[in-house]
Tab-separated table of N, CA and C in Angstrom:
chain	number	residue	atom	x	y	z
A	1	MET	N	67.590	-15.601	37.164
A	1	MET	CA	69.201	-15.859	37.802
A	1	MET	C	69.966	-15.911	36.894
A	2	LYS	N	70.042	-15.061	35.658
A	2	LYS	CA	70.578	-14.840	34.910
A	2	LYS	C	70.386	-13.590	34.859
A	3	LYS	N	69.710	-12.554	35.165
A	3	LYS	CA	69.871	-11.126	35.145
A	3	LYS	C	70.990	-11.396	36.718
A	4	LEU	N	70.614	-11.734	38.037
A	4	LEU	CA	71.385	-11.665	38.696
A	4	LEU	C	72.882	-11.717	39.407
A	5	LEU	N	73.195	-13.020	38.143
A	5	LEU	CA	74.905	-13.524	37.703
A	5	LEU	C	74.539	-12.606	37.234
A	6	LEU	N	74.717	-11.787	36.332
A	6	LEU	CA	75.475	-10.863	35.503
A	6	LEU	C	75.179	-9.953	36.445
A	7	SER	N	74.927	-9.682	37.208
A	7	SER	CA	74.955	-8.362	37.921
A	7	SER	C	75.553	-8.275	39.477
A	8	LEU	N	75.932	-9.766	39.765
A	8	LEU	CA	76.601	-10.231	40.411
A	8	LEU	C	78.344	-9.794	40.090
A	9	ALA	N	78.106	-10.178	39.271
A	9	ALA	CA	79.530	-10.301	38.306
A	9	ALA	C	79.778	-8.761	37.997
A	10	LEU	N	78.811	-7.975	37.305
A	10	LEU	CA	79.505	-6.472	37.014
A	10	LEU	C	79.957	-5.853	38.707
A	11	ALA	N	79.019	-5.452	40.032
A	11	ALA	CA	79.331	-6.112	40.661
A	11	ALA	C	81.094	-5.783	41.579
A	12	VAL	N	81.512	-7.363	41.570
A	12	VAL	CA	82.637	-7.429	41.900
A	12	VAL	C	83.889	-7.230	40.156
A	13	LEU	N	83.075	-6.750	39.843
A	13	LEU	CA	84.076	-6.328	38.543
A	13	LEU	C	84.505	-4.652	39.003
A	14	SER	N	83.235	-4.407	39.835
A	14	SER	CA	83.619	-2.891	39.836
A	14	SER	C	84.304	-2.761	40.603
A	15	PHE	N	84.718	-3.322	41.595
A	15	PHE	CA	85.531	-3.461	43.162
A	15	PHE	C	87.007	-3.437	42.369
A	16	PRO	N	87.853	-2.427	42.996
A	16	PRO	CA	89.781	-2.802	42.712
A	16	PRO	C	89.794	-3.796	43.261
A	17	ILE	N	90.781	-5.099	42.428
A	17	ILE	CA	91.382	-5.458	42.894
A	17	ILE	C	92.723	-5.781	44.073
A	18	PHE	N	93.097	-4.128	43.923
A	18	PHE	CA	94.508	-4.000	44.623
A	18	PHE	C	93.762	-2.168	45.054
A	19	SER	N	93.859	-2.269	46.353
A	19	SER	CA	94.150	-0.489	46.479
A	19	SER	C	94.504	0.138	47.829
A	20	VAL	N	95.749	0.592	48.103
A	20	VAL	CA	96.211	1.785	49.369
A	20	VAL	C	96.218	2.853	49.463
A	21	SER	N	95.558	2.374	50.446
A	21	SER	CA	96.187	4.889	50.372
A	21	SER	C	96.076	5.077	51.695
A	22	LEU	N	97.992	6.012	51.762
A	22	LEU	CA	98.535	6.304	52.904
A	22	LEU	C	98.567	8.312	53.067
A	23	LYS	N	99.320	8.798	53.409
A	23	LYS	CA	99.460	10.112	53.442
A	23	LYS	C	99.495	10.496	51.788
A	24	ASP	N	100.424	10.268	51.617
A	24	ASP	CA	101.515	10.793	50.127
A	24	ASP	C	100.702	10.447	48.892
A	25	PHE	N	100.387	8.998	49.918
A	25	PHE	CA	101.225	7.726	48.363
A	25	PHE	C	99.271	7.290	48.751
A	26	SER	N	98.901	6.986	46.887
A	26	SER	CA	98.230	6.144	46.441
A	26	SER	C	98.027	5.507	45.598
A	27	LEU	N	97.390	4.001	45.250
A	27	LEU	CA	96.949	3.311	44.484
A	27	LEU	C	96.432	2.441	44.549
A	28	SER	N	96.097	2.099	43.454
A	28	SER	CA	94.881	1.370	42.584
A	28	SER	C	94.635	0.375	41.937
A	29	VAL	N	93.856	-1.366	41.533
A	29	VAL	CA	94.736	-1.559	40.378
A	29	VAL	C	92.871	-2.702	40.553
A	30	LYS	N	91.841	-1.775	39.268
A	30	LYS	CA	90.565	-2.226	39.101
A	30	LYS	C	90.554	-2.452	37.555
A	31	PRO	N	89.760	-4.347	37.119
A	31	PRO	CA	89.921	-5.022	36.675
A	31	PRO	C	88.680	-3.980	35.869
A	32	LEU	N	88.258	-3.600	34.048
A	32	LEU	CA	86.873	-2.777	33.865
A	32	LEU	C	86.621	-3.895	32.359
A	33	PHE	N	85.406	-3.640	31.706
A	33	PHE	CA	84.682	-4.502	31.411
A	33	PHE	C	83.962	-3.598	30.773
A	34	GLY	N	83.797	-3.748	29.545
A	34	GLY	CA	82.232	-2.679	28.641
A	34	GLY	C	81.218	-3.724	27.351
A	35	MET	N	80.824	-2.896	26.520
A	35	MET	CA	80.336	-3.354	25.381
A	35	MET	C	80.791	-1.475	25.235
A	36	LYS	N	81.004	-1.524	23.489
A	36	LYS	CA	81.653	-0.733	22.880
A	36	LYS	C	79.773	-1.100	21.242
A	37	TYR	N	79.744	-0.162	21.254
A	37	TYR	CA	78.401	-0.080	19.963
A	37	TYR	C	78.432	0.933	19.194
A	38	GLY	N	78.502	0.929	18.312
A	38	GLY	CA	77.843	2.046	17.246
A	38	GLY	C	78.741	0.968	15.420
A	39	GLN	N	78.856	2.560	14.855
A	39	GLN	CA	79.941	1.781	12.994
A	39	GLN	C	81.075	2.676	13.085
A	40	ILE	N	82.323	2.232	12.814
A	40	ILE	CA	83.783	2.845	11.643
A	40	ILE	C	82.983	2.880	10.525
A	41	ASP	N	83.301	4.222	10.237
A	41	ASP	CA	83.297	5.103	8.259
A	41	ASP	C	83.983	5.596	8.335
A	42	GLU	N	84.415	4.200	6.671
A	42	GLU	CA	85.403	4.677	5.923
A	42	GLU	C	84.929	5.654	4.987
A	43	TYR	N	85.043	7.069	4.299
A	43	TYR	CA	85.038	7.764	3.252
A	43	TYR	C	85.895	8.308	2.407
A	44	VAL	N	85.726	8.211	0.885
A	44	VAL	CA	86.810	9.189	0.655
A	44	VAL	C	85.888	9.707	-0.923
A	45	PHE	N	86.585	11.198	-0.861
A	45	PHE	CA	86.049	11.696	-1.413
A	45	PHE	C	86.495	11.881	-2.431
A	46	LEU	N	86.257	12.865	-3.890
A	46	LEU	CA	87.224	13.942	-5.367
A	46	LEU	C	88.489	14.366	-5.048
A	47	LYS	N	89.453	14.534	-4.805
A	47	LYS	CA	90.097	14.917	-4.424
A	47	LYS	C	89.602	17.253	-4.478
A	48	ALA	N	89.267	17.008	-5.585
A	48	ALA	CA	88.801	18.241	-5.923
A	48	ALA	C	86.861	18.512	-5.244
A	49	SER	N	86.543	17.715	-3.978
A	49	SER	CA	85.115	18.072	-4.417
A	49	SER	C	84.884	19.019	-4.094
A	50	LYS	N	83.408	19.429	-5.223
A	50	LYS	CA	83.023	20.316	-4.676
A	50	LYS	C	81.222	19.754	-3.743
A	51	GLN	N	81.244	19.285	-3.711
A	51	GLN	CA	79.643	18.313	-3.328
A	51	GLN	C	79.751	17.718	-2.104
A	52	SER	N	79.258	17.285	-0.866
A	52	SER	CA	78.959	16.213	0.242
A	52	SER	C	79.445	14.813	-1.110
A	53	SER	N	78.886	14.985	-1.807
A	53	SER	CA	78.052	13.728	-2.535
A	53	SER	C	78.532	13.190	-3.822
A	54	ASP	N	79.727	13.959	-3.622
A	54	ASP	CA	81.995	12.948	-4.992
A	54	ASP	C	81.357	12.433	-4.306
A	55	LYS	N	81.179	11.119	-4.025
A	55	LYS	CA	81.930	10.123	-3.163
A	55	LYS	C	82.442	9.271	-3.990
A	56	LEU	N	83.715	8.574	-4.186
A	56	LEU	CA	84.047	7.694	-4.344
A	56	LEU	C	84.142	6.592	-3.347
A	57	SER	N	83.892	6.443	-2.665
A	57	SER	CA	83.767	4.502	-2.255
A	57	SER	C	82.972	5.099	-0.031
A	58	GLU	N	82.586	4.361	0.239
A	58	GLU	CA	82.360	4.532	1.900
A	58	GLU	C	82.233	3.289	2.073
A	59	LEU	N	82.697	2.328	2.891
A	59	LEU	CA	82.539	1.270	3.806
A	59	LEU	C	82.713	1.357	4.746
A	60	ASN	N	81.560	0.369	5.366
A	60	ASN	CA	80.722	0.906	6.870
A	60	ASN	C	80.776	-0.664	8.008
A	61	TRP	N	82.215	-0.290	9.081
A	61	TRP	CA	82.169	-0.968	9.770
A	61	TRP	C	81.517	-1.404	11.117
A	62	GLU	N	79.814	-2.373	11.157
A	62	GLU	CA	79.388	-2.200	12.335
A	62	GLU	C	80.074	-3.169	13.876
A	63	ILE	N	79.326	-2.117	14.555
A	63	ILE	CA	80.354	-2.826	15.645
A	63	ILE	C	78.530	-2.703	17.205
A	64	LYS	N	78.467	-3.761	16.177
A	64	LYS	CA	76.628	-4.405	17.544
A	64	LYS	C	77.450	-5.562	17.512
A	65	PRO	N	77.239	-5.951	19.213
A	65	PRO	CA	78.491	-5.268	19.868
A	65	PRO	C	79.657	-5.867	20.035
A	66	GLU	N	80.829	-5.901	20.692
A	66	GLU	CA	82.056	-5.909	21.289
A	66	GLU	C	82.201	-6.061	22.717
A	67	LEU	N	82.313	-6.495	22.852
A	67	LEU	CA	82.729	-6.630	24.362
A	67	LEU	C	84.236	-6.562	24.500
A	68	GLN	N	84.427	-6.151	24.889
A	68	GLN	CA	86.051	-5.380	25.974
A	68	GLN	C	85.724	-6.136	28.283
A	69	TYR	N	87.892	-5.998	27.188
A	69	TYR	CA	87.302	-7.066	29.232
A	69	TYR	C	88.908	-5.446	29.320
A	70	GLY	N	89.880	-5.634	30.369
A	70	GLY	CA	91.249	-4.632	30.783
A	70	GLY	C	90.488	-4.597	31.920
A	71	ILE	N	91.858	-3.454	32.062
A	71	ILE	CA	92.438	-3.167	33.160
A	71	ILE	C	92.917	-1.452	33.314
A	72	LYS	N	92.805	-0.705	34.817
A	72	LYS	CA	92.766	0.531	35.014
A	72	LYS	C	93.852	0.826	36.478
A	73	ILE	N	94.927	1.391	36.169
A	73	ILE	CA	95.380	1.756	37.159
A	73	ILE	C	95.672	3.410	37.157
A	74	ARG	N	95.452	3.770	38.945
A	74	ARG	CA	95.507	4.958	39.294
A	74	ARG	C	96.757	5.132	40.183
A	75	GLY	N	97.237	6.383	40.067
A	75	GLY	CA	98.204	6.170	42.112
A	75	GLY	C	98.765	8.082	41.449
A	76	GLY	N	99.393	8.355	42.728
A	76	GLY	CA	99.036	9.489	43.062
A	76	GLY	C	100.425	9.558	44.440
A	77	TRP	N	101.128	10.410	44.262
A	77	TRP	CA	103.010	10.761	45.335
A	77	TRP	C	102.811	12.276	44.908
A	78	LEU	N	102.598	12.797	46.479
A	78	LEU	CA	102.812	14.470	46.788
A	78	LEU	C	102.227	15.122	45.592
A	79	GLY	N	101.308	15.197	45.424
A	79	GLY	CA	100.028	16.458	44.264
A	79	GLY	C	100.777	15.765	43.388
A	80	PHE	N	101.472	14.538	42.539
A	80	PHE	CA	101.343	14.289	41.248
A	80	PHE	C	100.495	12.977	41.231
A	81	PHE	N	99.842	12.708	39.933
A	81	PHE	CA	99.093	11.381	40.278
A	81	PHE	C	99.196	11.103	38.008
A	82	GLU	N	98.308	10.310	37.982
A	82	GLU	CA	99.035	9.169	36.548
A	82	GLU	C	97.014	8.161	36.477
A	83	GLU	N	96.913	8.359	35.679
A	83	GLU	CA	95.314	7.375	35.626
A	83	GLU	C	96.574	6.556	33.704
A	84	SER	N	95.886	5.087	34.127
A	84	SER	CA	96.375	4.757	32.276
A	84	SER	C	95.151	3.233	32.819
A	85	HIS	N	95.483	3.106	31.191
A	85	HIS	CA	94.578	1.846	31.403
A	85	HIS	C	94.767	1.360	29.501
A	86	PHE	N	94.295	0.242	30.292
A	86	PHE	CA	94.295	-0.783	29.116
A	86	PHE	C	93.553	-1.977	28.804
A	87	ILE	N	93.053	-2.131	27.124
A	87	ILE	CA	91.689	-2.564	27.486
A	87	ILE	C	91.691	-3.574	25.862
A	88	ALA	N	91.018	-4.702	26.033
A	88	ALA	CA	90.637	-5.418	24.732
A	88	ALA	C	90.012	-5.714	23.961
A	89	GLY	N	89.108	-6.105	23.178
A	89	GLY	CA	88.312	-6.579	22.651
A	89	GLY	C	88.071	-7.971	22.397
A	90	ILE	N	86.842	-8.245	22.702
A	90	ILE	CA	86.666	-10.403	22.961
A	90	ILE	C	86.736	-10.410	20.709
A	91	PRO	N	87.857	-11.189	20.408
A	91	PRO	CA	87.381	-12.207	18.740
A	91	PRO	C	85.812	-12.221	18.782
A	92	MET	N	85.113	-11.321	18.146
A	92	MET	CA	84.015	-11.594	17.690
A	92	MET	C	83.116	-11.720	16.376
A	93	LYS	N	81.891	-11.879	15.628
A	93	LYS	CA	81.335	-11.344	15.314
A	93	LYS	C	80.633	-9.980	15.953
A	94	THR	N	80.899	-9.033	14.868
A	94	THR	CA	80.119	-7.916	15.211
A	94	THR	C	79.117	-6.988	14.992
A	95	GLY	N	78.133	-7.828	13.347
A	95	GLY	CA	77.315	-7.573	13.273
A	95	GLY	C	78.185	-7.762	11.049
A	96	ALA	N	77.764	-6.112	10.270
A	96	ALA	CA	78.497	-5.985	9.001
A	96	ALA	C	79.241	-5.516	8.505
A	97	MET	N	80.151	-6.042	7.464
A	97	MET	CA	80.621	-4.845	7.263
A	97	MET	C	79.960	-4.900	5.571
A	98	SER	N	80.121	-3.647	5.437
A	98	SER	CA	79.051	-3.169	4.212
A	98	SER	C	80.213	-2.008	2.843
A	99	ASP	N	80.461	-2.327	1.771
A	99	ASP	CA	81.598	-1.229	0.714
A	99	ASP	C	80.576	-0.723	-0.698
A	100	SER	N	81.038	0.164	-0.447
A	100	SER	CA	79.946	1.080	-1.255
A	100	SER	C	80.957	1.735	-2.500
A	101	ASP	N	80.952	1.358	-3.950
A	101	ASP	CA	82.173	2.884	-4.377
A	101	ASP	C	81.020	3.490	-5.864
A	102	TRP	N	81.917	4.172	-5.757
A	102	TRP	CA	80.700	5.570	-7.408
A	102	TRP	C	81.385	5.380	-8.280
A	103	GLN	N	81.766	4.713	-8.871
A	103	GLN	CA	82.962	4.642	-10.137
A	103	GLN	C	82.438	5.437	-11.434
A	104	ASN	N	81.366	5.999	-11.360
A	104	ASN	CA	81.038	6.442	-12.676
A	104	ASN	C	80.883	8.409	-11.701
A	105	ILE	N	81.622	7.937	-11.798
A	105	ILE	CA	82.079	9.584	-10.651
A	105	ILE	C	82.038	10.818	-12.006
A	106	ARG	N	82.894	10.290	-13.369
A	106	ARG	CA	82.244	11.036	-14.163
A	106	ARG	C	81.496	11.568	-14.603
A	107	TYR	N	80.721	11.088	-14.623
A	107	TYR	CA	78.559	10.964	-15.283
A	107	TYR	C	78.105	11.710	-15.031
A	108	ALA	N	79.182	12.026	-13.231
A	108	ALA	CA	78.415	13.186	-11.756
A	108	ALA	C	76.361	13.728	-12.790
A	109	THR	N	75.983	13.479	-11.874
A	109	THR	CA	74.614	14.824	-12.207
A	109	THR	C	75.467	16.096	-12.119
A	110	SER	N	74.168	17.187	-12.488
A	110	SER	CA	74.669	18.978	-12.419
A	110	SER	C	74.720	18.820	-10.832
A	111	SER	N	74.089	18.350	-10.251
A	111	SER	CA	73.793	19.006	-8.503
A	111	SER	C	75.571	18.532	-7.993
A	112	GLY	N	75.718	17.521	-8.801
A	112	GLY	CA	77.343	17.414	-8.351
A	112	GLY	C	78.213	15.816	-7.191
A	113	GLY	N	76.615	15.458	-7.722
A	113	GLY	CA	77.109	14.260	-6.982
A	113	GLY	C	76.386	12.617	-8.207
A	114	ASN	N	77.064	11.473	-7.222
A	114	ASN	CA	76.554	10.509	-8.141
A	114	ASN	C	74.942	9.613	-7.396
A	115	GLU	N	74.672	9.298	-8.749
A	115	GLU	CA	73.032	9.126	-7.964
A	115	GLU	C	72.723	7.573	-8.068
A	116	VAL	N	73.954	6.505	-8.758
A	116	VAL	CA	74.044	5.023	-8.428
A	116	VAL	C	75.010	5.110	-8.451
A	117	LYS	N	75.074	3.761	-7.640
A	117	LYS	CA	76.563	2.779	-6.969
A	117	LYS	C	76.801	1.877	-8.039
A	118	THR	N	78.282	2.013	-8.176
A	118	THR	CA	78.060	0.841	-9.581
A	118	THR	C	78.827	-0.682	-8.879
A	119	ASN	N	79.567	-1.386	-7.127
A	119	ASN	CA	80.132	-2.085	-7.301
A	119	ASN	C	79.760	-1.557	-4.981
A	120	TYR	N	79.114	-3.295	-4.820
A	120	TYR	CA	78.129	-3.159	-3.342
A	120	TYR	C	78.530	-4.112	-2.836
A	121	SER	N	78.955	-4.653	-1.748
A	121	SER	CA	79.522	-5.378	-0.604
A	121	SER	C	78.646	-5.649	-0.217
A	122	GLU	N	78.223	-6.962	0.841
A	122	GLU	CA	78.117	-7.092	2.459
A	122	GLU	C	78.499	-8.244	2.963
A	123	SER	N	78.964	-8.843	4.009
A	123	SER	CA	79.742	-9.502	4.527
A	123	SER	C	79.558	-9.483	6.271
A	124	ASP	N	79.079	-10.839	6.942
A	124	ASP	CA	80.099	-10.516	8.234
A	124	ASP	C	81.413	-9.366	8.799
A	125	ASN	N	81.040	-8.728	10.002
A	125	ASN	CA	82.331	-8.344	9.914
A	125	ASN	C	82.622	-9.234	11.870
A	126	ASN	N	83.780	-9.368	11.794
A	126	ASN	CA	84.287	-10.339	12.554
A	126	ASN	C	85.613	-9.577	13.039
A	127	LEU	N	85.776	-9.490	14.167
A	127	LEU	CA	86.536	-8.058	14.723
A	127	LEU	C	87.955	-9.795	15.184
A	128	ASP	N	88.757	-9.323	14.779
A	128	ASP	CA	90.057	-10.589	15.308
A	128	ASP	C	90.833	-9.507	15.795
A	129	TYR	N	91.175	-7.984	16.614
A	129	TYR	CA	91.233	-7.395	17.698
A	129	TYR	C	90.946	-6.006	17.584
A	130	ASP	N	91.057	-5.392	18.620
A	130	ASP	CA	90.965	-4.331	19.564
A	130	ASP	C	91.892	-4.188	20.615
A	131	ILE	N	92.193	-2.942	20.857
A	131	ILE	CA	93.580	-2.798	21.949
A	131	ILE	C	93.432	-1.368	22.053
A	132	SER	N	93.657	-0.996	22.785
A	132	SER	CA	93.818	0.804	22.945
A	132	SER	C	94.323	0.688	24.815
A	133	PHE	N	95.419	1.655	24.561
A	133	PHE	CA	95.631	1.949	25.471
A	133	PHE	C	95.984	3.541	26.196
A	134	GLY	N	95.647	3.363	27.349
A	134	GLY	CA	96.261	5.570	27.390
A	134	GLY	C	96.447	5.513	28.560
A	135	PHE	N	97.169	7.058	28.767
A	135	PHE	CA	97.759	6.818	30.350
A	135	PHE	C	97.573	8.592	29.980
A	136	LYS	N	97.125	9.574	31.505
A	136	LYS	CA	97.169	10.877	32.116
A	136	LYS	C	97.971	11.156	33.098
A	137	GLY	N	98.488	12.293	32.923
A	137	GLY	CA	99.507	12.085	34.369
A	137	GLY	C	99.673	13.871	34.766
A	138	GLY	N	100.042	13.931	35.980
A	138	GLY	CA	99.803	15.644	35.915
A	138	GLY	C	100.279	15.605	37.565
A	139	TYR	N	100.072	17.472	37.861
A	139	TYR	CA	99.934	18.157	38.630
A	139	TYR	C	98.908	18.144	39.459
A	140	GLU	N	98.061	18.197	40.755
A	140	GLU	CA	96.851	18.668	41.306
A	140	GLU	C	97.278	19.750	42.711
A	141	PHE	N	97.039	20.679	41.971
A	141	PHE	CA	96.808	22.528	42.714
A	141	PHE	C	95.947	21.812	43.810
A	142	ARG	N	95.920	22.446	44.597
A	142	ARG	CA	94.642	22.683	46.045
A	142	ARG	C	94.979	24.365	45.806
A	143	ILE	N	93.824	25.263	46.479
A	143	ILE	CA	93.495	26.632	46.108
A	143	ILE	C	92.416	26.614	47.895
A	144	PHE	N	93.192	26.666	49.276
A	144	PHE	CA	92.387	26.642	50.097
A	144	PHE	C	91.804	25.693	50.137
A	145	ASP	N	91.854	24.651	49.833
A	145	ASP	CA	91.067	23.351	50.119
A	145	ASP	C	90.459	22.733	48.934
A	146	ILE	N	89.409	24.342	48.757
A	146	ILE	CA	88.537	24.676	48.183
A	146	ILE	C	88.105	23.807	46.964
A	147	PHE	N	89.200	24.458	45.670
A	147	PHE	CA	89.490	23.899	45.292
A	147	PHE	C	90.643	23.369	44.234
A	148	ARG	N	89.805	22.888	42.963
A	148	ARG	CA	91.381	22.113	42.441
A	148	ARG	C	91.889	22.630	41.305
A	149	ILE	N	92.932	22.610	40.868
A	149	ILE	CA	93.386	22.175	39.629
A	149	ILE	C	93.817	21.603	39.124
A	150	ARG	N	94.108	20.874	38.123
A	150	ARG	CA	94.975	19.093	37.721
A	150	ARG	C	95.330	20.064	36.400
A	151	PRO	N	96.437	20.228	36.289
A	151	PRO	CA	96.844	20.547	34.651
A	151	PRO	C	97.686	18.965	34.400
A	152	ALA	N	97.322	18.099	33.041
A	152	ALA	CA	97.652	17.162	32.962
A	152	ALA	C	98.171	17.457	31.453
A	153	ILE	N	99.052	16.196	31.376
A	153	ILE	CA	99.294	15.644	30.000
A	153	ILE	C	98.738	14.636	30.229
A	154	ALA	N	98.540	14.539	28.398
A	154	ALA	CA	96.931	12.813	28.384
A	154	ALA	C	97.077	11.916	27.238
A	155	PHE	N	97.853	10.689	27.202
A	155	PHE	CA	97.810	10.390	24.977
A	155	PHE	C	97.119	8.928	25.397
A	156	GLU	N	95.990	8.446	24.455
A	156	GLU	CA	95.984	7.782	23.887
A	156	GLU	C	96.267	6.761	22.316
A	157	TYR	N	95.946	5.462	22.270
A	157	TYR	CA	96.574	5.012	21.532
A	157	TYR	C	95.354	3.965	21.465
A	158	GLN	N	94.862	3.529	19.679
A	158	GLN	CA	93.582	2.921	19.062
A	158	GLN	C	94.301	2.030	18.795
A	159	ASN	N	94.226	0.588	17.938
A	159	ASN	CA	94.633	-0.706	16.972
A	159	ASN	C	93.381	-1.296	16.654
A	160	ILE	N	92.789	-1.526	15.425
A	160	ILE	CA	91.810	-2.406	15.463
A	160	ILE	C	91.669	-2.445	13.832
A	161	LYS	N	91.502	-4.517	13.706
A	161	LYS	CA	91.146	-4.907	13.006
A	161	LYS	C	90.810	-5.972	12.746
A	162	PHE	N	89.433	-6.322	11.327
A	162	PHE	CA	88.340	-6.901	10.836
A	162	PHE	C	88.751	-7.493	10.053
A	163	THR	N	88.035	-8.390	9.630
A	163	THR	CA	87.668	-9.640	9.126
A	163	THR	C	86.259	-9.732	8.188
A	164	GLY	N	85.968	-9.668	6.988
A	164	GLY	CA	84.976	-9.580	6.348
A	164	GLY	C	84.470	-11.066	5.773
A	165	ARG	N	83.866	-11.863	6.724
A	165	ARG	CA	83.527	-13.426	6.300
A	165	ARG	C	82.278	-13.297	5.518
A	166	ASN	N	82.659	-14.832	4.662
A	166	ASN	CA	80.456	-14.926	3.856
A	166	ASN	C	80.130	-13.491	3.457
A	167	GLY	N	80.827	-12.941	2.386
A	167	GLY	CA	80.359	-12.035	1.136
A	167	GLY	C	79.361	-12.175	0.629
A	168	GLN	N	78.747	-11.303	0.171
A	168	GLN	CA	78.384	-11.574	-1.110
A	168	GLN	C	78.523	-9.578	-1.847
A	169	ALA	N	78.273	-10.173	-3.222
A	169	ALA	CA	79.077	-9.056	-3.708
A	169	ALA	C	77.969	-8.570	-5.455
A	170	TRP	N	78.104	-7.572	-5.550
A	170	TRP	CA	77.285	-7.524	-6.066
A	170	TRP	C	77.880	-5.371	-7.539
A	171	TYR	N	78.113	-5.963	-8.755
A	171	TYR	CA	79.451	-4.867	-10.029
A	171	TYR	C	78.175	-4.777	-11.010
A	172	GLY	N	77.996	-3.312	-11.071
A	172	GLY	CA	76.752	-3.271	-12.226
A	172	GLY	C	78.082	-2.626	-13.008
A	173	LYS	N	77.508	-2.049	-14.462
A	173	LYS	CA	78.691	-1.314	-15.068
A	173	LYS	C	78.529	0.420	-14.975
A	174	ALA	N	79.570	0.885	-15.524
A	174	ALA	CA	79.590	2.722	-15.656
A	174	ALA	C	79.372	2.786	-16.932
A	175	LYS	N	78.550	3.992	-17.200
A	175	LYS	CA	78.272	4.664	-17.704
A	175	LYS	C	78.815	4.058	-18.903
A	176	SER	N	79.344	4.343	-20.706
A	176	SER	CA	80.524	5.017	-21.848
A	176	SER	C	80.117	5.372	-22.129
A	177	GLY	N	81.256	6.160	-22.382
A	177	GLY	CA	80.967	8.247	-22.987
A	177	GLY	C	81.472	7.742	-24.018
């Protein structure tokens, strides 16, 4: 029963809530619903890094999963077209957040990297917000009614914020010399 309700909901969400198409003009407004699944990684390396393992810090934010909703608008007039969308993530727990540090970089091995993490922390990853907006506009050239060329200009913006909660941390000591 749940699968049937989910299928019906997704089917309803896939249809435009508004659509008009005339000879030289078209406009449609469509709801969006989706899921993002993956991980965002951030790395800090030595300023003059020679090896891929000359890492000072690594942060990982899991997105497993993030539910999203939004709206897509498409329009056209006399060969000009535009496509725009707005998408927002639903605040929720999205997995784990981990932070690793190598503060013993002065004592790196001859292979060029750190062998031992000095600090590590892990916590629940909570999405505070994730918003994105995109726009694409251009002109469609038709060649013999067989080919279409659509040069366009596009813009995409995204802003995302996480908060770590219920974390644990382990701190080691760097070698002293």
